[in-house]
Amino acid sequence: MAQSQVTRLNPRKSPRQARAEVTVDAIFEATIQVLVSEGPQRLTTTRVAQRAGVSVGTMYQYFANKQSLFYAVNKRYLDVLAEKVESACEAHHGERIEQMIEALVTTYWLAKTGKPEVTHALYRSVADLDNQPLMDAFSARVDAASAAMFATASDTQFDNLEGVNLTLLTVIFGTVRSAFERNMPYADGQFIYQQLVVLCKAYVNVMRRQAA
Amino acid sequence: MAQSQVTRLNPRKSPRQARAEVTVDAIFEATIQVLVSEGPQRLTTTRVAQRAGVSVGTMYQYFANKQSLFYAVNKRYLDVLAEKVESACEAHHGERIEQMIEALVTTYWLAKTGKPEVTHALYRSVADLDNQPLMDAFSARVDAASAAMFATASDTQFDNLEGVNLTLLTVIFGTVRSAFERNMPYADGQFIYQQLVVLCKAYVNVMRRQAA
DNA sequence: ACCTGAACACCGTTCAAGT
DNA sequence: ACCTGAACACCGTTCAAGT
């Protein structure tokens, strides 16, 4: 089933003449433009076709359905991202581990923040479309609760409690989500969970004020 | 503008009679059921109303539009989650920092993995609806590239290279996404980026094979 | 080989009519 | 005060007809 879906998402036919190739590119560019400027909800087939300067019928010759427009954008985006990470990794073979870490984080960070509108458009979750205020309220509550807890730690004081708190929450929430998206087997999930604890502990041990 | 949208997302009127309250609850439950069993794409107003045993018109008396169904589900979900984190935090005041970390990670992890279908349904991003194979391919490429790099580290060997690699990628990708979703000011983003480097370095320093 | 656009089924939303 | 469901505008998708 998954296989047949994927097949349907792939282009229906490959352009054989020059004008067809132009058409496919125009549709692709139009999809990104509409996605970024109007948002995923207002991305309609008619709008994309109009922006691309072709009829809806033409669009459906190359994209089997609306979803495959998303698919195409996502695919190119991920391909570019994967290439960036791959070449960054190759460029740092043989270096010290801390340099590798820095290169990896920096590459990914810059790739995502480079075109923030596109990243945002692709990240927007179905349920989160108009829910930023909800997320803000949630973050505020949790930030307050955990900062208050960390302030009472019996063995530790931080020079920058707010910063450590924000980092920990962003890392924990993000990692859990990321683990979900990878659709990991149960055992891998358990492993990540344990490593997440190790990792956060290692971080606070670096960040806590050292006894004088 | 954001304000007016939020207002529209809130319930149109509060139920004043018992049967109305039953109706609202039924619609809410039906929304979750349809979301989980049919997926966000097949969540139509007619389907939800039918599942709830009311007419579409009734639904629109309490929910201004389809988005506000998502909003309601998301709101309750986040409220419950925030309460869990809050009470977990309060319960660990005064303990050692490492216990706090463990409590925070565990609480969040269990809350998310407790009802994985709901979590998945709410996490699914617009662009990712049918794109799991795309994500899988991306993960495979990046995993291979970074594992190959880490294997060549001049100053470090790992007992569990695969595991460290999977953890680092999940943490880095997740944290970047999480930072995006919080819609942070630029300075906070820069801070998180720097801390992410510190945190990953601290982690590999714990995980690397110690010189004998 | 490629393109068009009217036609159809379906979905979000409304509102006059009911209890 | 609450509920109904036909009606309308719009969107995804198709296909007979064109170049």
Short mmCIF file of C-alpha atoms (C1' of nucleotides) in Angstrom, two decimals:
data_model
loop_
_atom_site.label_atom_id
_atom_site.label_comp_id
_atom_site.label_asym_id
_atom_site.label_seq_id
_atom_site.Cartn_x
_atom_site.Cartn_y
_atom_site.Cartn_z
CA MET A 1 0.00 0.00 0.00
CA ALA A 2 2.73 2.38 0.93
CA GLN A 3 4.43 1.46 -2.30
CA SER A 4 1.45 2.21 -4.49
CA GLN A 5 1.02 5.57 -2.79
CA VAL A 6 4.58 6.50 -3.49
CA THR A 7 4.18 5.53 -7.08
CA ARG A 8 1.19 7.80 -7.43
CA LEU A 9 3.18 10.65 -5.94
CA ASN A 10 5.90 10.40 -8.52
CA PRO A 11 5.57 12.40 -11.74
CA ARG A 12 3.10 10.81 -14.12
CA LYS A 13 5.27 11.19 -17.13
CA SER A 14 8.62 12.73 -17.84
CA PRO A 15 8.73 15.72 -20.14
CA ARG A 16 10.00 14.70 -23.58
CA GLN A 17 9.93 18.07 -25.27
CA ALA A 18 11.50 21.34 -24.23
CA ARG A 19 8.22 23.16 -23.58
CA ALA A 20 7.07 20.37 -21.29
CA GLU A 21 10.18 20.72 -19.18
CA VAL A 22 9.52 24.43 -18.89
CA THR A 23 5.98 23.64 -17.81
CA VAL A 24 7.09 21.27 -15.04
CA ASP A 25 9.60 23.78 -13.73
CA ALA A 26 7.00 26.54 -13.79
CA ILE A 27 4.55 24.40 -11.82
CA PHE A 28 7.23 23.54 -9.31
CA GLU A 29 8.24 27.16 -8.79
CA ALA A 30 4.61 28.23 -8.58
CA THR A 31 4.00 25.66 -5.86
CA ILE A 32 6.79 27.05 -3.69
CA GLN A 33 5.64 30.61 -4.31
CA VAL A 34 2.03 29.91 -3.39
CA LEU A 35 3.12 27.83 -0.39
CA VAL A 36 5.27 30.62 1.01
CA SER A 37 3.09 33.61 0.13
CA GLU A 38 -0.38 32.16 0.73
CA GLY A 39 0.27 29.29 3.13
CA PRO A 40 -0.54 25.60 2.81
CA GLN A 41 -4.27 26.09 3.32
CA ARG A 42 -4.63 28.40 0.35
CA LEU A 43 -2.52 26.22 -1.89
CA THR A 44 -5.16 25.15 -4.41
CA THR A 45 -4.56 23.42 -7.71
CA THR A 46 -6.23 26.27 -9.60
CA ARG A 47 -4.06 28.86 -7.91
CA VAL A 48 -0.84 26.97 -8.62
CA ALA A 49 -1.82 26.38 -12.24
CA GLN A 50 -2.71 30.04 -12.68
CA ARG A 51 0.55 31.19 -11.10
CA ALA A 52 2.42 28.78 -13.36
CA GLY A 53 0.55 30.10 -16.40
CA VAL A 54 -0.92 26.75 -17.43
CA SER A 55 -4.31 25.10 -17.17
CA VAL A 56 -5.25 22.70 -14.40
CA GLY A 57 -5.41 19.89 -16.91
CA THR A 58 -1.76 20.38 -17.81
CA MET A 59 -0.79 20.24 -14.16
CA TYR A 60 -2.50 16.90 -13.77
CA GLN A 61 -0.47 15.49 -16.62
CA TYR A 62 2.66 15.79 -14.50
CA PHE A 63 1.38 15.69 -10.93
CA ALA A 64 -1.13 12.99 -10.15
CA ASN A 65 -2.76 14.96 -7.34
CA LYS A 66 -2.37 17.90 -5.02
CA GLN A 67 -0.31 15.93 -2.51
CA SER A 68 2.33 15.21 -5.11
CA LEU A 69 2.95 18.95 -5.35
CA PHE A 70 3.97 18.90 -1.68
CA TYR A 71 5.89 15.74 -2.34
CA ALA A 72 7.91 17.31 -5.14
CA VAL A 73 8.79 20.38 -3.10
CA ASN A 74 9.71 18.25 -0.11
CA LYS A 75 11.80 15.94 -2.19
CA ARG A 76 13.93 18.64 -3.73
CA TYR A 77 14.29 20.35 -0.35
CA LEU A 78 15.47 17.16 1.36
CA ASP A 79 17.79 16.26 -1.51
CA VAL A 80 19.55 19.60 -1.28
CA LEU A 81 19.75 19.32 2.50
CA ALA A 82 21.16 15.79 2.34
CA GLU A 83 23.81 16.89 -0.15
CA LYS A 84 24.88 19.75 2.10
CA VAL A 85 25.21 17.45 5.10
CA GLU A 86 27.06 14.83 3.07
CA SER A 87 29.67 17.21 1.73
CA ALA A 88 30.11 18.88 5.11
CA CYS A 89 30.72 15.44 6.65
CA GLU A 90 33.20 14.46 3.97
CA ALA A 91 35.06 17.74 4.40
CA HIS A 92 35.70 17.03 8.06
CA HIS A 93 36.92 13.45 7.93
CA GLY A 94 39.94 12.89 10.15
CA GLU A 95 39.42 15.97 12.32
CA ARG A 96 38.85 16.05 16.07
CA ILE A 97 35.41 15.05 17.31
CA GLU A 98 34.52 18.50 18.62
CA GLN A 99 35.19 20.05 15.23
CA MET A 100 32.94 17.47 13.63
CA ILE A 101 30.13 18.27 16.03
CA GLU A 102 30.46 21.95 15.33
CA ALA A 103 30.46 21.39 11.58
CA LEU A 104 27.38 19.19 11.71
CA VAL A 105 25.34 21.53 13.88
CA THR A 106 26.38 24.58 11.91
CA THR A 107 25.64 23.03 8.53
CA TYR A 108 22.17 21.97 9.56
CA TRP A 109 21.40 25.21 11.34
CA LEU A 110 22.45 27.37 8.41
CA ALA A 111 20.59 25.23 5.91
CA LYS A 112 17.36 25.62 7.87
CA THR A 113 17.71 29.28 8.72
CA GLY A 114 18.87 30.20 5.22
CA LYS A 115 15.37 30.22 3.74
CA PRO A 116 13.26 30.50 6.88
CA GLU A 117 9.95 31.04 5.03
CA VAL A 118 10.30 27.78 3.15
CA THR A 119 11.39 25.93 6.26
CA HIS A 120 8.44 27.33 8.14
CA ALA A 121 6.00 26.44 5.39
CA LEU A 122 7.24 22.85 5.32
CA TYR A 123 7.37 22.51 9.09
CA ARG A 124 3.86 23.76 9.77
CA SER A 125 1.93 20.88 11.21
CA VAL A 126 -1.67 20.23 10.29
CA ALA A 127 -2.87 20.93 13.78
CA ASP A 128 -0.65 23.95 14.30
CA LEU A 129 -1.82 26.04 11.39
CA ASP A 130 -3.39 28.80 13.42
CA ASN A 131 -2.24 27.66 16.80
CA GLN A 132 0.86 29.72 17.49
CA PRO A 133 -0.81 31.46 20.48
CA LEU A 134 -1.61 28.04 21.90
CA MET A 135 2.01 26.97 21.56
CA ASP A 136 3.17 30.23 23.12
CA ALA A 137 0.94 29.75 26.14
CA PHE A 138 2.11 26.19 26.53
CA SER A 139 5.78 27.21 26.33
CA ALA A 140 5.27 29.95 28.90
CA ARG A 141 3.68 27.58 31.42
CA VAL A 142 6.30 24.87 31.02
CA ASP A 143 9.20 27.31 30.99
CA ALA A 144 8.03 28.78 34.29
CA ALA A 145 7.49 25.39 35.92
CA SER A 146 10.89 23.96 35.00
CA ALA A 147 12.82 27.17 35.72
CA ALA A 148 11.25 27.24 39.18
CA MET A 149 12.30 23.64 39.71
CA PHE A 150 15.89 24.14 38.55
CA ALA A 151 16.21 27.17 40.82
CA THR A 152 15.74 24.88 43.82
CA ALA A 153 18.36 22.28 42.86
CA SER A 154 20.13 21.15 46.03
CA ASP A 155 23.51 20.59 44.39
CA THR A 156 23.67 23.15 41.60
CA GLN A 157 23.49 26.82 40.72
CA PHE A 158 23.59 28.23 37.21
CA ASP A 159 25.07 31.50 36.03
CA ASN A 160 22.40 31.60 33.32
CA LEU A 161 19.41 29.69 34.61
CA GLU A 162 17.02 31.08 31.99
CA GLY A 163 19.31 30.08 29.16
CA VAL A 164 19.97 26.59 30.43
CA ASN A 165 16.26 26.12 30.99
CA LEU A 166 15.33 27.26 27.46
CA THR A 167 17.99 25.04 25.96
CA LEU A 168 16.93 21.95 27.87
CA LEU A 169 13.27 22.34 26.98
CA THR A 170 13.97 23.00 23.32
CA VAL A 171 16.27 20.00 23.16
CA ILE A 172 13.97 17.63 25.01
CA PHE A 173 10.79 18.57 23.16
CA GLY A 174 12.53 18.62 19.82
CA THR A 175 14.29 15.31 20.27
CA VAL A 176 11.09 13.54 21.25
CA ARG A 177 9.34 14.93 18.20
CA SER A 178 12.24 14.05 15.95
CA ALA A 179 12.24 10.49 17.28
CA PHE A 180 8.54 10.28 16.49
CA GLU A 181 8.99 11.49 12.95
CA ARG A 182 11.63 8.92 12.21
CA ASN A 183 9.06 6.26 13.02
CA MET A 184 11.66 4.31 14.96
CA PRO A 185 11.29 0.76 16.17
CA TYR A 186 10.45 0.58 19.86
CA ALA A 187 13.96 -0.43 20.91
CA ASP A 188 15.55 2.56 19.15
CA GLY A 189 13.05 4.82 20.85
CA GLN A 190 13.98 3.45 24.26
CA PHE A 191 17.63 3.93 23.44
CA ILE A 192 17.15 7.55 22.37
CA TYR A 193 15.17 8.18 25.53
CA GLN A 194 18.02 6.93 27.71
CA GLN A 195 20.63 8.79 25.72
CA LEU A 196 18.57 11.97 25.99
CA VAL A 197 18.84 11.72 29.76
CA VAL A 198 22.61 11.14 29.55
CA LEU A 199 23.00 14.05 27.15
CA CYS A 200 21.03 16.55 29.24
CA LYS A 201 22.92 15.53 32.36
CA ALA A 202 26.24 15.99 30.57
CA TYR A 203 25.07 19.44 29.51
CA VAL A 204 24.08 20.65 32.97
CA ASN A 205 27.34 19.33 34.37
CA VAL A 206 29.19 21.58 31.94
CA MET A 207 26.95 24.56 32.63
CA ARG A 208 26.71 24.54 36.41
CA ARG A 209 28.69 26.98 38.48
CA GLN A 210 31.82 25.23 39.70
CA ALA A 211 32.51 25.17 43.43
CA ALA A 212 35.17 27.77 44.26
CA MET B 1 -5.09 39.98 12.72
CA ALA B 2 -3.71 37.14 14.79
CA GLN B 3 -6.05 38.24 17.53
CA SER B 4 -9.16 38.14 15.38
CA GLN B 5 -8.20 34.70 14.11
CA VAL B 6 -7.84 33.39 17.63
CA THR B 7 -11.20 34.82 18.55
CA ARG B 8 -12.78 33.00 15.63
CA LEU B 9 -11.17 29.79 16.76
CA ASN B 10 -12.71 29.94 20.19
CA PRO B 11 -16.12 28.34 20.73
CA ARG B 12 -18.88 30.48 19.27
CA LYS B 13 -21.12 30.13 22.26
CA SER B 14 -20.97 28.22 25.49
CA PRO B 15 -23.51 25.47 26.01
CA ARG B 16 -26.24 26.63 28.38
CA GLN B 17 -28.30 23.51 28.54
CA ALA B 18 -27.27 19.98 29.38
CA ARG B 19 -27.93 18.56 25.92
CA ALA B 20 -25.75 21.24 24.37
CA GLU B 21 -22.87 20.25 26.60
CA VAL B 22 -23.32 16.66 25.52
CA THR B 23 -23.27 17.82 21.90
CA VAL B 24 -20.00 19.72 22.29
CA ASP B 25 -18.33 16.77 24.00
CA ALA B 26 -19.57 14.43 21.29
CA ILE B 27 -18.17 16.66 18.56
CA PHE B 28 -14.87 16.89 20.36
CA GLU B 29 -14.58 13.14 20.79
CA ALA B 30 -15.65 12.56 17.20
CA THR B 31 -12.91 14.91 16.00
CA ILE B 32 -10.22 12.93 17.82
CA GLN B 33 -11.65 9.65 16.56
CA VAL B 34 -11.77 10.75 12.94
CA LEU B 35 -8.34 12.34 13.22
CA VAL B 36 -6.76 9.15 14.51
CA SER B 37 -8.67 6.60 12.42
CA GLU B 38 -8.94 8.45 9.10
CA GLY B 39 -6.08 10.95 9.27
CA PRO B 40 -6.10 14.73 8.99
CA GLN B 41 -6.82 14.70 5.26
CA ARG B 42 -10.07 12.80 5.61
CA LEU B 43 -11.24 14.87 8.53
CA THR B 44 -14.27 16.54 6.96
CA THR B 45 -16.95 18.50 8.74
CA THR B 46 -19.63 16.11 7.51
CA ARG B 47 -17.73 13.08 8.76
CA VAL B 48 -17.16 14.57 12.20
CA ALA B 49 -20.79 15.64 12.50
CA GLN B 50 -21.98 12.21 11.43
CA ARG B 51 -19.65 10.45 13.89
CA ALA B 52 -20.88 12.79 16.61
CA GLY B 53 -24.48 12.07 15.70
CA VAL B 54 -25.44 15.66 14.97
CA SER B 55 -26.02 17.72 11.85
CA VAL B 56 -23.36 19.94 10.31
CA GLY B 57 -25.38 23.00 11.24
CA THR B 58 -25.19 22.09 14.91
CA MET B 59 -21.44 21.73 14.69
CA TYR B 60 -21.13 25.22 13.29
CA GLN B 61 -23.01 26.62 16.26
CA TYR B 62 -20.09 25.67 18.48
CA PHE B 63 -17.11 25.63 16.15
CA ALA B 64 -16.74 28.55 13.81
CA ASN B 65 -14.88 26.53 11.18
CA LYS B 66 -12.98 23.36 10.54
CA GLN B 67 -9.70 24.75 11.86
CA SER B 68 -11.27 25.36 15.24
CA LEU B 69 -11.80 21.60 15.54
CA PHE B 70 -8.04 21.14 15.33
CA TYR B 71 -7.64 24.05 17.67
CA ALA B 72 -9.89 22.51 20.31
CA VAL B 73 -8.13 19.14 20.18
CA ASN B 74 -4.73 20.79 20.31
CA LYS B 75 -5.74 23.02 23.18
CA ARG B 76 -6.93 20.19 25.40
CA TYR B 77 -3.89 18.12 24.50
CA LEU B 78 -1.47 20.91 25.40
CA ASP B 79 -3.35 21.75 28.59
CA VAL B 80 -3.08 18.19 29.81
CA LEU B 81 0.59 18.04 28.85
CA ALA B 82 1.38 21.34 30.59
CA GLU B 83 -0.34 20.12 33.75
CA LYS B 84 1.69 16.92 33.76
CA VAL B 85 4.96 18.81 33.36
CA GLU B 86 3.98 21.34 36.00
CA SER B 87 3.16 18.77 38.64
CA ALA B 88 6.24 16.71 37.80
CA CYS B 89 8.37 19.82 38.26
CA GLU B 90 6.73 20.73 41.55
CA ALA B 91 7.21 17.18 42.83
CA HIS B 92 10.96 17.40 42.34
CA HIS B 93 11.73 20.77 43.91
CA GLY B 94 14.82 20.67 46.10
CA GLU B 95 16.27 17.48 44.60
CA ARG B 96 19.60 17.10 42.85
CA ILE B 97 19.88 18.43 39.31
CA GLU B 98 20.33 15.02 37.71
CA GLN B 99 17.13 13.74 39.25
CA MET B 100 15.31 16.77 37.91
CA ILE B 101 16.61 16.14 34.41
CA GLU B 102 15.51 12.55 34.58
CA ALA B 103 12.06 13.49 35.82
CA LEU B 104 11.58 16.09 33.11
CA VAL B 105 12.66 13.86 30.25
CA THR B 106 10.68 10.91 31.54
CA THR B 107 7.49 12.90 32.08
CA TYR B 108 7.57 14.35 28.61
CA TRP B 109 8.55 11.09 26.96
CA LEU B 110 5.79 9.10 28.66
CA ALA B 111 3.19 11.75 27.92
CA LYS B 112 4.01 11.62 24.23
CA THR B 113 4.40 7.88 23.89
CA GLY B 114 1.32 7.17 26.02
CA LYS B 115 -1.11 7.82 23.18
CA PRO B 116 1.16 7.50 20.17
CA GLU B 117 -1.64 7.64 17.58
CA VAL B 118 -2.87 10.99 18.84
CA THR B 119 0.67 12.33 19.09
CA HIS B 120 1.37 11.19 15.56
CA ALA B 121 -1.84 12.71 14.22
CA LEU B 122 -1.03 16.07 15.79
CA TYR B 123 2.62 15.99 14.74
CA ARG B 124 2.04 15.20 11.07
CA SER B 125 3.14 18.18 9.10
CA VAL B 126 1.29 19.40 6.04
CA ALA B 127 4.13 18.52 3.75
CA ASP B 128 4.84 15.18 5.38
CA LEU B 129 1.45 13.60 4.95
CA ASP B 130 2.49 10.88 2.54
CA ASN B 131 6.17 11.51 2.67
CA GLN B 132 7.46 8.96 5.14
CA PRO B 133 9.52 7.17 2.44
CA LEU B 134 11.11 10.51 1.60
CA MET B 135 12.05 11.06 5.22
CA ASP B 136 13.38 7.53 5.49
CA ALA B 137 15.63 8.01 2.47
CA PHE B 138 16.86 11.32 3.82
CA SER B 139 17.64 9.80 7.23
CA ALA B 140 19.51 6.91 5.65
CA ARG B 141 21.74 9.21 3.61
CA VAL B 142 22.54 11.54 6.47
CA ASP B 143 23.06 8.70 8.96
CA ALA B 144 25.58 7.09 6.65
CA ALA B 145 27.45 10.33 5.99
CA SER B 146 27.83 11.35 9.62
CA ALA B 147 28.62 7.83 10.87
CA ALA B 148 31.39 7.64 8.27
CA MET B 149 32.74 10.97 9.49
CA PHE B 150 32.65 10.09 13.19
CA ALA B 151 34.45 6.81 12.45
CA THR B 152 37.47 8.82 11.30
CA ALA B 153 37.72 11.10 14.35
CA SER B 154 41.41 11.62 15.11
CA ASP B 155 40.98 11.88 18.88
CA THR B 156 38.04 9.62 19.63
CA GLN B 157 36.62 6.13 19.37
CA PHE B 158 33.13 5.09 20.45
CA ASP B 159 32.00 1.77 21.87
CA ASN B 160 28.63 2.35 20.21
CA LEU B 161 29.20 4.52 17.17
CA GLU B 162 25.80 3.76 15.62
CA GLY B 163 23.98 4.69 18.78
CA VAL B 164 25.90 7.91 19.37
CA ASN B 165 25.34 8.86 15.74
CA LEU B 166 21.59 8.23 15.86
CA THR B 167 21.31 10.18 19.09
CA LEU B 168 23.23 13.18 17.81
CA LEU B 169 21.23 13.44 14.60
CA THR B 170 17.90 13.05 16.37
CA VAL B 171 18.87 15.69 18.91
CA ILE B 172 20.27 18.18 16.38
CA PHE B 173 17.42 17.90 13.87
CA GLY B 174 14.80 17.95 16.60
CA THR B 175 16.24 20.91 18.44
CA VAL B 176 16.44 23.01 15.29
CA ARG B 177 12.84 22.22 14.49
CA SER B 178 11.72 22.91 18.02
CA ALA B 179 13.51 26.27 17.97
CA PHE B 180 11.66 27.10 14.76
CA GLU B 181 8.30 26.23 16.17
CA ARG B 182 8.77 28.44 19.18
CA ASN B 183 9.14 31.34 16.78
CA MET B 184 12.04 32.66 18.83
CA PRO B 185 13.58 36.10 18.47
CA TYR B 186 16.83 36.01 16.52
CA ALA B 187 19.04 36.37 19.59
CA ASP B 188 17.42 33.40 21.33
CA GLY B 189 17.93 31.34 18.20
CA GLN B 190 21.61 32.21 18.13
CA PHE B 191 21.88 31.28 21.78
CA ILE B 192 20.19 27.91 21.29
CA TYR B 193 22.49 27.23 18.35
CA GLN B 194 25.59 27.84 20.47
CA GLN B 195 24.24 25.82 23.36
CA LEU B 196 23.41 22.97 21.02
CA VAL B 197 27.08 22.76 20.09
CA VAL B 198 28.10 22.82 23.76
CA LEU B 199 25.54 20.16 24.59
CA CYS B 200 26.54 17.77 21.82
CA LYS B 201 30.20 18.17 22.68
CA ALA B 202 29.45 17.43 26.34
CA TYR B 203 27.59 14.31 25.23
CA VAL B 204 30.38 12.89 23.06
CA ASN B 205 32.88 13.59 25.81
CA VAL B 206 30.83 11.36 28.09
CA MET B 207 30.38 8.68 25.44
CA ARG B 208 33.85 8.35 24.01
CA ARG B 209 36.06 5.49 24.97
CA GLN B 210 38.39 6.64 27.70
CA ALA B 211 42.12 6.22 27.15
CA ALA B 212 43.40 3.25 29.18
"C1'" DA C 1 3.29 15.18 -27.55
"C1'" DC C 2 1.30 18.52 -25.22
"C1'" DC C 3 -2.33 21.64 -23.77
"C1'" DT C 4 -7.26 23.42 -22.66
"C1'" DG C 5 -11.33 24.24 -19.80
"C1'" DA C 6 -16.02 22.76 -19.08
"C1'" DA C 7 -18.05 19.16 -16.22
"C1'" DC C 8 -18.68 16.38 -11.96
"C1'" DA C 9 -18.32 14.91 -7.33
"C1'" DC C 10 -17.40 16.47 -2.96
"C1'" DC C 11 -16.40 19.67 0.93
"C1'" DG C 12 -16.85 24.00 3.95
"C1'" DT C 13 -20.17 27.09 5.41
"C1'" DT C 14 -24.74 29.36 5.86
"C1'" DC C 15 -29.50 30.17 7.00
"C1'" DA C 16 -34.48 29.68 6.86
"C1'" DA C 17 -37.32 26.62 9.04
"C1'" DG C 18 -38.29 23.65 12.77
"C1'" DT C 19 -38.74 21.82 18.15
"C1'" DA D 1 -32.11 27.49 23.30
"C1'" DC D 2 -30.99 24.22 20.36
"C1'" DC D 3 -31.14 21.47 16.18
"C1'" DT D 4 -31.86 20.29 11.01
"C1'" DG D 5 -30.52 19.75 6.18
"C1'" DA D 6 -31.09 21.76 1.65
"C1'" DA D 7 -28.53 25.31 -0.82
"C1'" DC D 8 -24.34 27.76 -2.50
"C1'" DA D 9 -19.66 28.71 -3.52
"C1'" DC D 10 -15.47 26.62 -4.20
"C1'" DC D 11 -11.94 22.93 -4.79
"C1'" DG D 12 -9.82 18.44 -6.61
"C1'" DT D 13 -9.87 15.69 -10.51
"C1'" DT D 14 -11.14 14.01 -15.18
"C1'" DC D 15 -11.62 13.74 -20.13
"C1'" DA D 16 -13.23 14.89 -24.74
"C1'" DA D 17 -11.63 18.08 -27.81
"C1'" DG D 18 -8.01 20.80 -29.65
"C1'" DT D 19 -2.85 22.18 -31.63
#
